[in-house]
Tab-separated table of C-alpha atoms in Angstrom:
chain	number	residue	atom	x	y	z
A	1	UNK	CA	-0.370	-0.367	-0.078
A	2	UNK	CA	1.054	4.095	0.051
A	3	UNK	CA	1.952	3.618	3.451
A	4	UNK	CA	1.237	1.692	6.661
A	5	UNK	CA	-2.044	0.847	7.483
A	6	UNK	CA	-3.111	-0.100	11.358
A	7	UNK	CA	-7.370	-1.816	12.121
A	8	UNK	CA	-9.106	-0.539	13.741
A	9	UNK	CA	-8.740	3.256	14.467
A	10	UNK	CA	-10.661	3.272	17.317
A	11	UNK	CA	-11.058	0.752	20.057
A	12	UNK	CA	-12.935	0.292	23.062
A	13	UNK	CA	-12.866	-3.332	25.740
A	14	UNK	CA	-13.625	-3.617	28.880
A	15	UNK	CA	-11.233	-3.918	32.215
A	16	UNK	CA	-10.205	-7.796	31.914
A	17	UNK	CA	-10.464	-8.556	28.042
A	18	UNK	CA	-8.165	-9.319	25.489
A	19	UNK	CA	-7.771	-6.502	22.487
A	20	UNK	CA	-5.540	-6.834	19.022
A	21	UNK	CA	-3.686	-3.995	17.115
A	22	UNK	CA	-3.420	-4.616	13.372
A	23	UNK	CA	-0.620	-2.965	11.257
A	24	UNK	CA	0.043	-3.447	7.496
A	25	UNK	CA	3.529	-1.602	6.773
A	26	UNK	CA	4.960	-0.404	3.595
A	27	UNK	CA	5.608	-2.677	1.005
A	28	UNK	CA	8.823	-3.778	0.771
A	29	UNK	CA	9.051	-2.339	4.296
A	30	UNK	CA	11.635	-4.862	6.802
A	31	UNK	CA	11.612	-3.186	9.647
A	32	UNK	CA	8.629	-2.975	12.173
A	33	UNK	CA	7.852	-1.140	15.183
A	34	UNK	CA	5.650	-0.521	17.603
A	35	UNK	CA	5.081	2.616	20.047
A	36	UNK	CA	2.797	3.356	22.483
A	37	UNK	CA	2.031	7.270	22.599
A	38	UNK	CA	-0.221	8.859	25.871
A	39	UNK	CA	-1.320	12.095	25.857
A	40	UNK	CA	1.109	14.352	26.227
A	41	UNK	CA	4.030	12.584	25.698
A	42	UNK	CA	5.815	11.388	23.103
A	43	UNK	CA	5.626	7.828	21.201
A	44	UNK	CA	7.242	5.103	23.693
A	45	UNK	CA	9.422	1.716	22.034
A	46	UNK	CA	7.521	-1.233	22.655
A	47	UNK	CA	9.156	-3.350	20.516
A	48	UNK	CA	10.634	-3.814	17.267
A	49	UNK	CA	10.533	-6.226	14.246
A	50	UNK	CA	13.458	-6.889	11.288
A	51	UNK	CA	11.631	-9.325	8.753
A	52	UNK	CA	9.986	-11.981	11.282
A	53	UNK	CA	11.564	-11.294	14.426
A	54	UNK	CA	11.138	-9.721	17.764
A	55	UNK	CA	14.889	-8.475	17.241
A	56	UNK	CA	13.410	-5.991	20.158
A	57	UNK	CA	11.121	-5.963	22.870
A	58	UNK	CA	12.566	-4.640	25.493
A	59	UNK	CA	9.648	-2.002	25.707
A	60	UNK	CA	7.098	-4.024	26.259
A	61	UNK	CA	5.885	-3.367	30.096
A	62	UNK	CA	4.755	-6.575	31.258
A	63	UNK	CA	3.721	-10.268	29.973
A	64	UNK	CA	0.511	-9.151	29.223
A	65	UNK	CA	1.655	-7.863	25.881
A	66	UNK	CA	2.832	-9.673	22.610
A	67	UNK	CA	3.058	-9.417	18.728
A	68	UNK	CA	3.801	-11.348	16.097
A	69	UNK	CA	5.103	-11.229	12.919
A	70	UNK	CA	4.639	-14.412	10.897
A	71	UNK	CA	5.749	-13.966	7.174
A	72	UNK	CA	7.519	-10.767	7.715
A	73	UNK	CA	4.806	-8.384	6.747
A	74	UNK	CA	1.364	-7.572	9.460
A	75	UNK	CA	1.780	-7.286	12.670
A	76	UNK	CA	-0.215	-7.868	15.818
A	77	UNK	CA	-0.169	-6.006	18.719
A	78	UNK	CA	-1.985	-8.070	21.779
A	79	UNK	CA	-2.964	-7.269	24.833
A	80	UNK	CA	-4.458	-9.505	27.919
A	81	UNK	CA	-6.258	-9.124	30.737
A	82	UNK	CA	-6.679	-4.958	29.558
A	83	UNK	CA	-6.054	-2.790	31.872
A	84	UNK	CA	-7.155	1.183	32.160
A	85	UNK	CA	-3.758	2.191	32.242
A	86	UNK	CA	-3.108	0.512	28.757
A	87	UNK	CA	-5.422	2.961	27.364
A	88	UNK	CA	-3.159	5.299	24.461
A	89	UNK	CA	-2.555	5.404	21.219
A	90	UNK	CA	-0.303	2.529	19.957
A	91	UNK	CA	1.113	3.422	16.328
A	92	UNK	CA	2.790	1.591	13.919
A	93	UNK	CA	5.626	2.611	11.967
A	94	UNK	CA	7.751	0.998	9.366
A	95	UNK	CA	11.532	1.870	7.925
A	96	UNK	CA	13.266	0.381	4.815
A	97	UNK	CA	15.615	-1.556	8.068
A	98	UNK	CA	17.704	-0.960	10.708
A	99	UNK	CA	20.784	1.006	9.317
A	100	UNK	CA	22.451	4.470	7.485
A	101	UNK	CA	21.685	6.356	4.637
A	102	UNK	CA	17.786	7.318	5.739
A	103	UNK	CA	17.093	2.965	5.181
A	104	UNK	CA	16.143	3.284	9.229
A	105	UNK	CA	13.618	6.938	9.226
A	106	UNK	CA	10.207	5.556	10.300
A	107	UNK	CA	6.999	6.152	8.736
A	108	UNK	CA	3.966	6.172	11.148
A	109	UNK	CA	0.699	5.272	10.166
A	110	UNK	CA	-2.203	6.901	11.614
A	111	UNK	CA	-2.572	4.879	15.282
A	112	UNK	CA	-5.580	2.823	17.318
A	113	UNK	CA	-7.062	4.530	19.483
A	114	UNK	CA	-7.465	2.130	22.728
A	115	UNK	CA	-10.254	2.796	25.061
A	116	UNK	CA	-10.163	0.454	28.322
A	117	UNK	CA	-13.198	1.093	30.866
B	1	UNK	CA	17.247	4.663	29.683
B	2	UNK	CA	18.053	6.806	27.893
B	3	UNK	CA	17.442	10.474	27.418
B	4	UNK	CA	15.257	12.978	25.109
B	5	UNK	CA	14.749	16.236	26.108
B	6	UNK	CA	13.271	18.474	24.661
B	7	UNK	CA	11.157	21.658	25.794
B	8	UNK	CA	7.302	21.772	26.455
B	9	UNK	CA	6.013	25.199	24.882
B	10	UNK	CA	4.227	26.355	23.510
B	11	UNK	CA	6.953	28.618	21.286
B	12	UNK	CA	4.443	31.599	20.337
B	13	UNK	CA	6.089	32.646	16.567
B	14	UNK	CA	4.167	35.674	14.189
B	15	UNK	CA	3.448	34.674	10.861
B	16	UNK	CA	6.565	34.829	8.961
B	17	UNK	CA	9.114	34.324	11.817
B	18	UNK	CA	11.850	31.926	12.531
B	19	UNK	CA	10.365	29.037	14.873
B	20	UNK	CA	13.828	27.555	16.651
B	21	UNK	CA	12.809	24.534	18.573
B	22	UNK	CA	15.362	22.022	20.211
B	23	UNK	CA	16.204	18.493	21.973
B	24	UNK	CA	19.505	17.548	23.500
B	25	UNK	CA	20.025	13.686	23.990
B	26	UNK	CA	21.794	11.581	27.370
B	27	UNK	CA	23.407	8.772	24.738
B	28	UNK	CA	26.810	10.067	23.089
B	29	UNK	CA	26.098	6.063	20.729
B	30	UNK	CA	22.787	7.795	19.499
B	31	UNK	CA	23.251	7.702	15.045
B	32	UNK	CA	20.519	9.025	14.216
B	33	UNK	CA	18.665	11.897	14.501
B	34	UNK	CA	14.518	12.892	13.445
B	35	UNK	CA	12.368	15.893	13.496
B	36	UNK	CA	8.405	15.057	13.218
B	37	UNK	CA	5.624	16.852	13.207
B	38	UNK	CA	1.834	15.627	15.254
B	39	UNK	CA	-1.339	18.122	14.567
B	40	UNK	CA	-3.437	16.919	16.894
B	41	UNK	CA	-4.882	13.435	16.932
B	42	UNK	CA	-2.930	12.900	14.111
B	43	UNK	CA	0.561	10.890	13.758
B	44	UNK	CA	4.001	11.782	13.393
B	45	UNK	CA	4.469	12.553	10.130
B	46	UNK	CA	8.130	12.894	9.035
B	47	UNK	CA	9.978	16.523	8.453
B	48	UNK	CA	13.825	15.382	8.653
B	49	UNK	CA	16.588	13.201	8.783
B	50	UNK	CA	20.569	14.471	9.975
B	51	UNK	CA	23.194	11.671	10.876
B	52	UNK	CA	26.268	14.148	10.790
B	53	UNK	CA	27.520	17.176	12.357
B	54	UNK	CA	26.787	20.465	10.902
B	55	UNK	CA	23.110	21.652	9.110
B	56	UNK	CA	20.495	20.220	6.419
B	57	UNK	CA	18.533	22.159	5.531
B	58	UNK	CA	15.253	21.710	3.408
B	59	UNK	CA	12.649	24.282	1.885
B	60	UNK	CA	12.122	26.152	4.613
B	61	UNK	CA	13.500	23.486	7.591
B	62	UNK	CA	16.894	23.682	8.711
B	63	UNK	CA	18.120	21.064	11.278
B	64	UNK	CA	21.244	22.013	13.131
B	65	UNK	CA	23.464	18.645	14.539
B	66	UNK	CA	26.192	18.834	17.440
B	67	UNK	CA	26.761	15.971	18.689
B	68	UNK	CA	29.802	16.863	20.833
B	69	UNK	CA	26.990	18.994	22.461
B	70	UNK	CA	24.122	16.300	22.870
B	71	UNK	CA	22.064	19.068	21.029
B	72	UNK	CA	19.713	18.773	17.534
B	73	UNK	CA	17.684	21.524	16.830
B	74	UNK	CA	15.024	22.333	13.955
B	75	UNK	CA	14.945	25.531	12.353
B	76	UNK	CA	11.187	26.583	10.613
B	77	UNK	CA	11.743	29.521	7.957
B	78	UNK	CA	8.523	32.229	7.047
B	79	UNK	CA	6.561	29.875	9.935
B	80	UNK	CA	3.220	29.501	8.518
B	81	UNK	CA	-0.018	29.367	10.898
B	82	UNK	CA	-0.060	25.268	9.005
B	83	UNK	CA	3.510	24.816	10.876
B	84	UNK	CA	1.864	24.973	14.129
B	85	UNK	CA	1.786	21.573	15.217
B	86	UNK	CA	3.673	19.400	18.353
B	87	UNK	CA	7.410	18.595	17.019
B	88	UNK	CA	9.061	15.589	18.542
B	89	UNK	CA	13.122	15.110	18.236
B	90	UNK	CA	14.170	11.186	18.106
B	91	UNK	CA	17.058	9.420	18.618
B	92	UNK	CA	18.352	6.604	17.325
B	93	UNK	CA	20.783	4.492	18.502
B	94	UNK	CA	21.801	1.436	16.714
B	95	UNK	CA	19.555	2.133	13.907
B	96	UNK	CA	16.843	0.068	15.324
B	97	UNK	CA	16.120	1.446	19.183
B	98	UNK	CA	14.842	5.020	18.840
B	99	UNK	CA	14.027	7.366	21.827
B	100	UNK	CA	11.315	10.255	20.931
B	101	UNK	CA	11.090	13.618	23.461
B	102	UNK	CA	7.527	14.803	24.814
B	103	UNK	CA	7.910	17.415	21.813
B	104	UNK	CA	7.424	21.250	21.913
B	105	UNK	CA	4.091	22.354	20.743
B	106	UNK	CA	4.081	25.545	17.599
B	107	UNK	CA	2.116	27.765	17.502
B	108	UNK	CA	2.283	31.086	14.333
B	109	UNK	CA	0.077	33.799	15.097
B	110	UNK	CA	-1.537	35.510	11.819
């Protein structure tokens, strides 16, 4: 596609429920990132994929959060037993790769606004 | 945790003036530097990236990097009301880990 797409754009759920957020990166981009952004803050790194593997998941806040990218393209962020503190905008970004000469330049999707009641 | 600091603002400038946005970072190993613009309710959009010390110009925008001082700035010439947004500084480490500042809100007054 022309840009990074994310679905759904909005998700309202109840505390304790399970949610899945989907990201479709720019075609040909091997690197994919998930971020979480709270109001008034910059994006906070969650996880980075290079191809199918999670190269760095050090930003995931706890074991309720998990992400996959089984075929090296679309990625799904999964949150179990949601809590009110999980409410935020979840941003996905992709880049050509991870290296200099602008290949690490990230392009963001429109985000998914998650609200946990 | 690697720190990226920005003045939250708001920074107010009159239309046509130069807006100067600043960012400092804590990790001397940082290798890539980005400026993003974010309108309210929207996702960040890339303005510029810079890797080497010095200035890099693109239209009305100039990014300045000083690795010795761990400082990166963005100058916006001939500011327009449409430039009013939050500007995010991002710093890359190993080209695959990125830390964002909290952003500076810019208001350009007509």
